[in-house]
mmCIF file of C-alpha atoms in Angstrom:
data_model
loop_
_atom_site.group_PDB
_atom_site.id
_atom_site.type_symbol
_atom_site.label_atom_id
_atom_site.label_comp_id
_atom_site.label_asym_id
_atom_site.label_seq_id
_atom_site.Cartn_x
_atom_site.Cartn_y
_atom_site.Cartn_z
ATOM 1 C CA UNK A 1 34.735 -63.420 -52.055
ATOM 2 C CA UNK A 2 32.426 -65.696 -50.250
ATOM 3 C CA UNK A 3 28.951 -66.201 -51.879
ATOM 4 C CA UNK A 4 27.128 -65.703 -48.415
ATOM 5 C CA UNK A 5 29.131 -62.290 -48.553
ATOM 6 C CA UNK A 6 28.285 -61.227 -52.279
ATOM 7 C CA UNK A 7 24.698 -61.593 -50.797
ATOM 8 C CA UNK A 8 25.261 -59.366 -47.906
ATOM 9 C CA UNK A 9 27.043 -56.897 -50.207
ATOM 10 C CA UNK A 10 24.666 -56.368 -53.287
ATOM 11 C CA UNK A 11 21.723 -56.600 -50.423
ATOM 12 C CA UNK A 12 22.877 -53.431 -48.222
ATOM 13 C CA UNK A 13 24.039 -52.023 -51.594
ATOM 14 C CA UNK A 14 19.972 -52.120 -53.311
ATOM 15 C CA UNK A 15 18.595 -51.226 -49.905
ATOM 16 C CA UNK A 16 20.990 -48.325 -49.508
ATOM 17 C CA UNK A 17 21.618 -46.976 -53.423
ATOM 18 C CA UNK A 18 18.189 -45.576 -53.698
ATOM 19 C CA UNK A 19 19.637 -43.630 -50.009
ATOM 20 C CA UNK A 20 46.042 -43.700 -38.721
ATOM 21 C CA UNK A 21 49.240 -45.462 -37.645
ATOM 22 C CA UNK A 22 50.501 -46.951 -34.845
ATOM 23 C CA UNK A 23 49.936 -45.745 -31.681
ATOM 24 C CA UNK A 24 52.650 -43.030 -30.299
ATOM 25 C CA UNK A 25 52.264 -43.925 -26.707
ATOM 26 C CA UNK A 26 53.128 -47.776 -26.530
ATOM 27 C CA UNK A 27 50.017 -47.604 -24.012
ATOM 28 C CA UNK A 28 47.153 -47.101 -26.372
ATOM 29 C CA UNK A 29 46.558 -49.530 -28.884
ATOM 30 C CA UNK A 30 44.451 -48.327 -31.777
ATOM 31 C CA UNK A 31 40.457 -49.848 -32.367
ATOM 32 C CA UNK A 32 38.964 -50.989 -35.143
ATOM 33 C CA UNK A 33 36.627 -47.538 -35.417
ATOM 34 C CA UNK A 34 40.067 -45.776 -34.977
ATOM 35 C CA UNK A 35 41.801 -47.540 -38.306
ATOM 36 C CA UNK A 36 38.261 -47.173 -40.145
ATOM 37 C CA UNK A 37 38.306 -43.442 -39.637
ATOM 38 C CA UNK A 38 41.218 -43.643 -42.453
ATOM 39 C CA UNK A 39 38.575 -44.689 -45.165
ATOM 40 C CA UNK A 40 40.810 -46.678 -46.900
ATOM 41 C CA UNK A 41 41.877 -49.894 -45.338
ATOM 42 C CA UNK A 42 41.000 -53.263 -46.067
ATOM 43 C CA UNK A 43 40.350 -55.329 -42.828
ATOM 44 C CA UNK A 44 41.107 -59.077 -42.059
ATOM 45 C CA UNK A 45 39.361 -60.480 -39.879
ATOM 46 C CA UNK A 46 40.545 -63.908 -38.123
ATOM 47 C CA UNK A 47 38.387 -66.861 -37.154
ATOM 48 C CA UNK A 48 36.695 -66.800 -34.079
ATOM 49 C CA UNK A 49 34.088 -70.193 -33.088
ATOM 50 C CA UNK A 50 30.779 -67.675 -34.597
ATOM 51 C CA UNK A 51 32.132 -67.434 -37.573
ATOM 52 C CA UNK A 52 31.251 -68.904 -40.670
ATOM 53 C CA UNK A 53 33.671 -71.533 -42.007
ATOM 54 C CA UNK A 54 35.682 -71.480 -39.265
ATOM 55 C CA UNK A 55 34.866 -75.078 -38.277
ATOM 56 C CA UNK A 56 33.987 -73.470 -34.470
ATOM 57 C CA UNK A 57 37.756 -72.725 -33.903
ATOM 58 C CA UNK A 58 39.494 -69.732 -33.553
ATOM 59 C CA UNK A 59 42.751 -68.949 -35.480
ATOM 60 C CA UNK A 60 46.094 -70.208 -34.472
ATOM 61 C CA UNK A 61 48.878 -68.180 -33.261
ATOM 62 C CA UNK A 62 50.384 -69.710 -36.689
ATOM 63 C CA UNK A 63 47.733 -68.864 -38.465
ATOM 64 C CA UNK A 64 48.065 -65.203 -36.853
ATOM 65 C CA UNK A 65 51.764 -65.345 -37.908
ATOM 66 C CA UNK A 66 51.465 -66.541 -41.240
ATOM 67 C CA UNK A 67 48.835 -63.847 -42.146
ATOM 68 C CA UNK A 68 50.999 -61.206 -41.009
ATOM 69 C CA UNK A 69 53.674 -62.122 -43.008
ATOM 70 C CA UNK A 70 51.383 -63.140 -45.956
ATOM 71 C CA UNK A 71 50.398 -59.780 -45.989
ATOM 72 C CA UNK A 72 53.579 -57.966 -45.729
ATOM 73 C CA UNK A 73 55.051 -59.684 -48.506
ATOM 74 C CA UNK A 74 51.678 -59.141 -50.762
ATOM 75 C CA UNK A 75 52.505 -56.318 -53.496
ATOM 76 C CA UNK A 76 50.169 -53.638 -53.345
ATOM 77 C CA UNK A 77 50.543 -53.648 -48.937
ATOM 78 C CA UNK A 78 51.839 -50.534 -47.808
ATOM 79 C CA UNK A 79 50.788 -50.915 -44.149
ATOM 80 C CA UNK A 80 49.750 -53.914 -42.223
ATOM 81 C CA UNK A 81 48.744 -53.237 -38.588
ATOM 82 C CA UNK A 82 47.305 -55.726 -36.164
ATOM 83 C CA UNK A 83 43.937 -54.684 -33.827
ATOM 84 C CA UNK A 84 44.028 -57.550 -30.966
ATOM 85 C CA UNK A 85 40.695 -59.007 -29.100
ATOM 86 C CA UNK A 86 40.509 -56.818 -26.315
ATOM 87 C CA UNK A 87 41.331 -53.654 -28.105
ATOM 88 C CA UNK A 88 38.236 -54.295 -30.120
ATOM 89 C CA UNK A 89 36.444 -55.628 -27.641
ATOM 90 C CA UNK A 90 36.530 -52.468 -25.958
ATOM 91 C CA UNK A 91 35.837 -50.317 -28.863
ATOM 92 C CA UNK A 92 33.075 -52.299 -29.694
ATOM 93 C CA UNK A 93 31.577 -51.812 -25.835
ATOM 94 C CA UNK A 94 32.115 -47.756 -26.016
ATOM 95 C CA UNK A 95 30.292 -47.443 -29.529
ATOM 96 C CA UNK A 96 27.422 -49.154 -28.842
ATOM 97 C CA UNK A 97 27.448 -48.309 -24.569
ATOM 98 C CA UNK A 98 23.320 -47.527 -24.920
ATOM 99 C CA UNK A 99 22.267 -50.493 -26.439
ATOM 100 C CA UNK A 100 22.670 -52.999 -23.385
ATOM 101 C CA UNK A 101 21.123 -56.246 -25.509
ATOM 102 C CA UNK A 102 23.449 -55.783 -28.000
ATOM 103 C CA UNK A 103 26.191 -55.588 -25.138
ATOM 104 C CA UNK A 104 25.066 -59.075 -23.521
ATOM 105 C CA UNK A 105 24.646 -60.343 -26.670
ATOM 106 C CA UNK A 106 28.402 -60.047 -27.844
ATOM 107 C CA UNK A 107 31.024 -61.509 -26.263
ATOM 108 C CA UNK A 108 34.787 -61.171 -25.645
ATOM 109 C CA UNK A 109 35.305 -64.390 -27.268
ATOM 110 C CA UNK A 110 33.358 -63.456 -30.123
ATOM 111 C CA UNK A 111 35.126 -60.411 -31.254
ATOM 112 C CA UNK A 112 38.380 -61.454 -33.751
ATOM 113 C CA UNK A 113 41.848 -60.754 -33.902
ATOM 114 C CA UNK A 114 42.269 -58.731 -37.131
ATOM 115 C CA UNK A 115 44.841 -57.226 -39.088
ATOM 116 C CA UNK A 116 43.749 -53.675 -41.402
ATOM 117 C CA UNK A 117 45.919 -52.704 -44.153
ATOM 118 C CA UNK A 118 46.942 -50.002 -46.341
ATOM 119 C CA UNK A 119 47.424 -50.332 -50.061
ATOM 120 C CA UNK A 120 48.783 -48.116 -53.079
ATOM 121 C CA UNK A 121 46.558 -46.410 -55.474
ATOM 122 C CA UNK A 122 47.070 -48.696 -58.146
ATOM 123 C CA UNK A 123 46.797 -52.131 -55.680
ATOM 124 C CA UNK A 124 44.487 -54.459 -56.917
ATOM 125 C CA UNK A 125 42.224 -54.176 -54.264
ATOM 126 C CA UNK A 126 39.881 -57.312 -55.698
ATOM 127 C CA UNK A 127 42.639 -59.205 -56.287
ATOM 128 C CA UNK A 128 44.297 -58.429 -52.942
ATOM 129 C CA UNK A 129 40.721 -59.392 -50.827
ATOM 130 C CA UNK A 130 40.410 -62.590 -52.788
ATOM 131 C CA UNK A 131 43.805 -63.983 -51.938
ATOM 132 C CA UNK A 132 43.679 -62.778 -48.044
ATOM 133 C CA UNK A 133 40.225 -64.458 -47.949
ATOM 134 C CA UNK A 134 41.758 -67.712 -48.975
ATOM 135 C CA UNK A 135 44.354 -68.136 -46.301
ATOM 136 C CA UNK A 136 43.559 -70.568 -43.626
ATOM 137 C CA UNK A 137 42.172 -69.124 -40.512
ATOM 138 C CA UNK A 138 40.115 -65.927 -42.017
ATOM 139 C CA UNK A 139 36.897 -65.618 -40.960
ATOM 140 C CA UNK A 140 35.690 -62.590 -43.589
ATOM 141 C CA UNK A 141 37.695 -59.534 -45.256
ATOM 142 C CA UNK A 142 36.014 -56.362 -46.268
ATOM 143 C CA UNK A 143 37.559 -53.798 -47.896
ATOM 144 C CA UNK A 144 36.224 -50.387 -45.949
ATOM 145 C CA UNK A 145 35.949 -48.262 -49.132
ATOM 146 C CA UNK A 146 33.000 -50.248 -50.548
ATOM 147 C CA UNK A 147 31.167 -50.081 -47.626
ATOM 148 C CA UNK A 148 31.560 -46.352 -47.440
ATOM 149 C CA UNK A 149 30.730 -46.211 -50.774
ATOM 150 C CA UNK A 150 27.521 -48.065 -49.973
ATOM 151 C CA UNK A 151 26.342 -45.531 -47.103
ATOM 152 C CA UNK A 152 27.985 -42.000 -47.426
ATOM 153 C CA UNK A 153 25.403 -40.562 -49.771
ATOM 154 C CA UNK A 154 21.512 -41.020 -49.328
ATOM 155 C CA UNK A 155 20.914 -40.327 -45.560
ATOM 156 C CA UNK A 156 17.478 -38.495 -46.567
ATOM 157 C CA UNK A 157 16.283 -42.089 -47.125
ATOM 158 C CA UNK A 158 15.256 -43.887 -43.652
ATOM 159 C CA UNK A 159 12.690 -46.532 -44.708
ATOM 160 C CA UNK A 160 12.815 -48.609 -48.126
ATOM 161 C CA UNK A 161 10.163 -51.271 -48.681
ATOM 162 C CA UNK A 162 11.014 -53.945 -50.605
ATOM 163 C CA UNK A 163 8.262 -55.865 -52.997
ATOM 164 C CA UNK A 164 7.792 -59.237 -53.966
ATOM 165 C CA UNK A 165 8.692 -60.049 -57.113
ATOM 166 C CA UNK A 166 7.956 -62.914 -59.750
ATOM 167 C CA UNK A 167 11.014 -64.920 -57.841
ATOM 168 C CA UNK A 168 11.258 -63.990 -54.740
ATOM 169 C CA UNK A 169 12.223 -66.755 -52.078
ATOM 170 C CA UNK A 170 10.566 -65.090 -48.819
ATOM 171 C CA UNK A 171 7.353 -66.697 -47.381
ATOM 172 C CA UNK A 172 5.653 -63.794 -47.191
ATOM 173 C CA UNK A 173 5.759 -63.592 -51.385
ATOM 174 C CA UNK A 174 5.371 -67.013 -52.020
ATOM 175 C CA UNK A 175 2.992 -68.241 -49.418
ATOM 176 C CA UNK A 176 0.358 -65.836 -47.611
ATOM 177 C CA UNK A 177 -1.354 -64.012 -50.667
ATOM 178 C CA UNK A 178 -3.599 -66.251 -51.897
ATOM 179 C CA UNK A 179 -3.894 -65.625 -55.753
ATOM 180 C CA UNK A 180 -0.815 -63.815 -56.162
ATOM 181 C CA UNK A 181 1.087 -66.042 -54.537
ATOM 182 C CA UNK A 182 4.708 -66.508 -56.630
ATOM 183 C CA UNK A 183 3.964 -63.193 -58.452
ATOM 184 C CA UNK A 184 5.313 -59.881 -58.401
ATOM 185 C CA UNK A 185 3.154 -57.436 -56.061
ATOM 186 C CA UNK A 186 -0.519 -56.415 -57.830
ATOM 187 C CA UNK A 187 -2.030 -53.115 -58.548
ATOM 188 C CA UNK A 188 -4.275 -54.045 -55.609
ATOM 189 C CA UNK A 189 -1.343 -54.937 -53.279
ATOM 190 C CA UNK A 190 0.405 -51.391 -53.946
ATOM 191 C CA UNK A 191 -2.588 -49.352 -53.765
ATOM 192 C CA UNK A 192 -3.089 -50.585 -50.127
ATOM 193 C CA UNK A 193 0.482 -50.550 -49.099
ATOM 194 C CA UNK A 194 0.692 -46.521 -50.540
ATOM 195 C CA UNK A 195 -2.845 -46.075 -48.624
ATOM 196 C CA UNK A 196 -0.647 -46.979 -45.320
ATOM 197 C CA UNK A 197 2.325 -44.726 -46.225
ATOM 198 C CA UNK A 198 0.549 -42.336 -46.627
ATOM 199 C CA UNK A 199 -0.535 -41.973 -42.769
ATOM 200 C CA UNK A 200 2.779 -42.436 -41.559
ATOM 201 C CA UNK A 201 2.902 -39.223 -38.858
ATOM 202 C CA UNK A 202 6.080 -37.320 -39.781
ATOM 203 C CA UNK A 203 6.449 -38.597 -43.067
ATOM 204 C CA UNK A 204 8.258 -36.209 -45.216
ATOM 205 C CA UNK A 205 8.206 -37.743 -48.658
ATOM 206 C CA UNK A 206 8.204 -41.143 -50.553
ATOM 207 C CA UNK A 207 8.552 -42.295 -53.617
ATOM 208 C CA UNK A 208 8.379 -45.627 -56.180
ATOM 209 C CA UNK A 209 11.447 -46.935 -57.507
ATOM 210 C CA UNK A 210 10.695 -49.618 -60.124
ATOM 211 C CA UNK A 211 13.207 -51.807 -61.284
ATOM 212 C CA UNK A 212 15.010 -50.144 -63.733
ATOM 213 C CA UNK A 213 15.404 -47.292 -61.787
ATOM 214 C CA UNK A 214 17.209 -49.619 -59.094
ATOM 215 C CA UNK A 215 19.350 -51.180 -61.399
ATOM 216 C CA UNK A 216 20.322 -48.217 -62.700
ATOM 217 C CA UNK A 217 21.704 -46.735 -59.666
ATOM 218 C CA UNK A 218 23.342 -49.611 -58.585
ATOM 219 C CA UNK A 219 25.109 -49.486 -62.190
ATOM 220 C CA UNK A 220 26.044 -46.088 -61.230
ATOM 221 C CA UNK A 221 27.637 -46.803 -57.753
ATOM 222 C CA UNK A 222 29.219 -49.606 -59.187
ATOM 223 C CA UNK A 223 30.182 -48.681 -62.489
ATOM 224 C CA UNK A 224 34.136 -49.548 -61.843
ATOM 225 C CA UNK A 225 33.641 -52.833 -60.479
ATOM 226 C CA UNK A 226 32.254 -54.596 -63.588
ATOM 227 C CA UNK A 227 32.321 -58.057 -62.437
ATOM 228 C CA UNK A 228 29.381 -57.004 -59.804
ATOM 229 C CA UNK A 229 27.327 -55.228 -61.975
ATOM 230 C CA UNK A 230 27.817 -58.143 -64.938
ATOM 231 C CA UNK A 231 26.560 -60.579 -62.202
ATOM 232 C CA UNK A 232 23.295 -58.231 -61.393
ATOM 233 C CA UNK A 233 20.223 -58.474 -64.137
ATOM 234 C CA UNK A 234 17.806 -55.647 -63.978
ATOM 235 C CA UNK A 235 15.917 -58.698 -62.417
ATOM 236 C CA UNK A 236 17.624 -58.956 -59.688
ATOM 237 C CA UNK A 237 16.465 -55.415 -58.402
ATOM 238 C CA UNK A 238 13.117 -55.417 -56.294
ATOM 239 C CA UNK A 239 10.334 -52.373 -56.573
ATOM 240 C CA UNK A 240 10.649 -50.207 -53.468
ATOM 241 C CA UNK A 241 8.991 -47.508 -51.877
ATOM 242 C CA UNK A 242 11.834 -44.789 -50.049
ATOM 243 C CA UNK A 243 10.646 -43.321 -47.104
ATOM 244 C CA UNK A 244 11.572 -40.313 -45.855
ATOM 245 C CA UNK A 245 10.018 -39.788 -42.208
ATOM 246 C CA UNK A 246 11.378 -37.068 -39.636
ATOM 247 C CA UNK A 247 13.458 -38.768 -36.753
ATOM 248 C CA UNK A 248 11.724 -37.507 -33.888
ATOM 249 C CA UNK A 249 9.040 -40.283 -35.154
ATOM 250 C CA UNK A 250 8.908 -43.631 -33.999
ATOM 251 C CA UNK A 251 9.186 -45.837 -36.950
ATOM 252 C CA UNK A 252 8.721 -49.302 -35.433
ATOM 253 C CA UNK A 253 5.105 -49.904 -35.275
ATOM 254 C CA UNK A 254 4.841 -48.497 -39.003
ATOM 255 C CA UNK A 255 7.594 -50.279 -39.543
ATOM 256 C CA UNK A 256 6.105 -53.642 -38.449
ATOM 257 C CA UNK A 257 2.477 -53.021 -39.950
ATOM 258 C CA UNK A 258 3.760 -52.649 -43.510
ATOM 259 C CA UNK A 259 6.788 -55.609 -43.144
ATOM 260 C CA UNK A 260 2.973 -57.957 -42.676
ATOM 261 C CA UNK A 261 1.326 -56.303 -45.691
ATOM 262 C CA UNK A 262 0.392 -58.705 -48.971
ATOM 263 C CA UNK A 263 2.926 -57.815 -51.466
ATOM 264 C CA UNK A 264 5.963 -56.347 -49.247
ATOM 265 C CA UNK A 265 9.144 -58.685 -49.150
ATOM 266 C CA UNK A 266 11.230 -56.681 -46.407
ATOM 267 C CA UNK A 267 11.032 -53.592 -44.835
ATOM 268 C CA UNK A 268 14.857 -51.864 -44.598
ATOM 269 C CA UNK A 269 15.134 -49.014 -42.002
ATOM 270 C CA UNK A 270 18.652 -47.620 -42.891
ATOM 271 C CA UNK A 271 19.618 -46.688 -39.485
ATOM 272 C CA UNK A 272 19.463 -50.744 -38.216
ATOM 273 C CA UNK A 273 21.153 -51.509 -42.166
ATOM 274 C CA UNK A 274 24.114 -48.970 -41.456
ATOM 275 C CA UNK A 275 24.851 -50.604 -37.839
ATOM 276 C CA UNK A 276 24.342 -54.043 -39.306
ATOM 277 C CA UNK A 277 27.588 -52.738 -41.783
ATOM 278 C CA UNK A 278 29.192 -51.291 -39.185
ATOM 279 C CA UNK A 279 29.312 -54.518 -37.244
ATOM 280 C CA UNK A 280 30.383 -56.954 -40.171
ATOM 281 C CA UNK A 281 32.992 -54.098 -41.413
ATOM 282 C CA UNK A 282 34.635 -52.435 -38.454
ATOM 283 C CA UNK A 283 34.187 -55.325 -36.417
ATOM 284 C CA UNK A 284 33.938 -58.567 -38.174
ATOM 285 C CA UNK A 285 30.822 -59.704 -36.604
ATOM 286 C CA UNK A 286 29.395 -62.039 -38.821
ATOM 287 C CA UNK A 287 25.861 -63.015 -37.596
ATOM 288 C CA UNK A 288 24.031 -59.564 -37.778
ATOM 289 C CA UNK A 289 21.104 -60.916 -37.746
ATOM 290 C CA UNK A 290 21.068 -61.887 -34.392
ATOM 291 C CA UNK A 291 23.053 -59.040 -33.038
ATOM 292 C CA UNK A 292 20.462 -56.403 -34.152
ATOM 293 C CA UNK A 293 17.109 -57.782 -33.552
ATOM 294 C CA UNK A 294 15.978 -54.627 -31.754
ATOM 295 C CA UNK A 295 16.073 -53.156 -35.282
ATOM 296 C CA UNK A 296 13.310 -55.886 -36.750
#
């Protein structure tokens, strides 16, 4: 797996831990959110010019071939079905039909080609990712189970904010805080950040998560995929705060006015996190960042 995707991964994973065949009518070819709705596919997705390490190119019609058959011959492959451009295009256009930045923001051209498979039980599903992600002309491959792992279970959540800690690498821990600049966030720091939670209007609950606590139920999520959770010290794990705030209430201005605070690294609201997921996953658009800046 790419390291730029590892990062994405174990990021959505801390912020969110603490929270069908072919057509029948030849006329209707099936969307990505239709083949996600299975819950256990792995999805390929091809190179398109936005993608990263694609060299600004989109993949070949030999590249298309030779991935097919790649993946038909791969043990493990019980399925392999192929979602074009314009079939995602358009599913992509229907799911998010409210948000009209998002809409002019995507493009035809930037939505891959990608092929979703189906594997046996006992597949390899690591092994299986690692050698599709390999083959020329593959712009990213995420296997859909860990991302439902990462958001089926702690809805209650909506807000998570992050603190700095002894290493963290954002400006807003290492360069605005005078004294404790480079150091994990102070007694003083918290006090002031709980003071604002605390007159959030709706908010139901919060609590702290330190960072054993986080590490622990990332261990937990994780437990069978050892090679993650041997990569991930307790460290590694910010502090948080979890938020839970009634949705009638408009987070953004709280949201914004603790993101600034001395001490906070990031402020997560799970509802812009699950439709960042939902674009890399189901759709295989890579720079979220950009595609979701109504959620910052």
């Amino acid at each position: 797996m790419r390291r730029w995707f590892w990062r994405v991964l174990v990021a959505s994973v801390v912020a969110l831990s603490g929270m069908a065949g072919q057509a029948a009518s030849a006329e209707v070819e099936p969307g990505p959110a239709d083949v996600a709705a299975d819950n256990g596919e792995i999805a390929v997705f091809l190179c398109t010019p936005s993608a990263r390490g694609c060299d600004k190119r989109h993949a070949t019609a030999r590249q298309r071939r030779d991935m097919e058959a790649f993946l038909n011959s791969t043990p493990g492959v019980t399925e392999v079905r192929f979602v074009s451009r314009a079939a995602s295009y358009a599913e992509f256009r229907r799911e998010f039909a409210g948000q009209r930045k998002m809409l002019a923001e995507v493009r035809a051209k930037d939505m891959p080609e990608s092929f979703w498979i189906r594997v046996s039980e006992v597949a390899d599903r690591a092994r299986i990712v690692n050698a599709a992600d390999r083959r020329p002309g593959v712009g990213l491959v995420v296997d859909q189970l860990e991302t439902r792992r990462m958001t089926r279970s702690y809805w209650s959540v909506e807000v998570s904010v992050f603190l700095c800690s002894g290493d963290s690498s954002s400006p807003e821990c290492r360069h605005v805080r005078g004294g404790a600049n480079k150091k994990a966030a102070t007694a003083k720091e918290k006090k002031a950040i709980v003071a604002v939670i605390e007159r959030i209007p709706g908010l139901e609950s919060y609590e702290y998560e330190d960072q054993k606590t986080a590490y622990r139920h990332f261990a937990e999520m994780y437990a069978d995929n050892e090679t993650l959770v041997a990569a991930t010290r307790v460290s590694d794990m910010p502090e948080s705060y979890r938020l839970s705030i009634r949705p009638e209430v408009n987070r953004g201005p709280w949201r914004h006015r603790l993101a600034k605070m001395p001490g906070v690294s990031q402020v997560w609201d799970h509802e812009c996190v699950s439709q960042r997921a939902r674009l890399w996953s189901e759709y295989g658009l890579q720079n979220v960042e950009a595609r979701t800046r109504e959620c910052e």
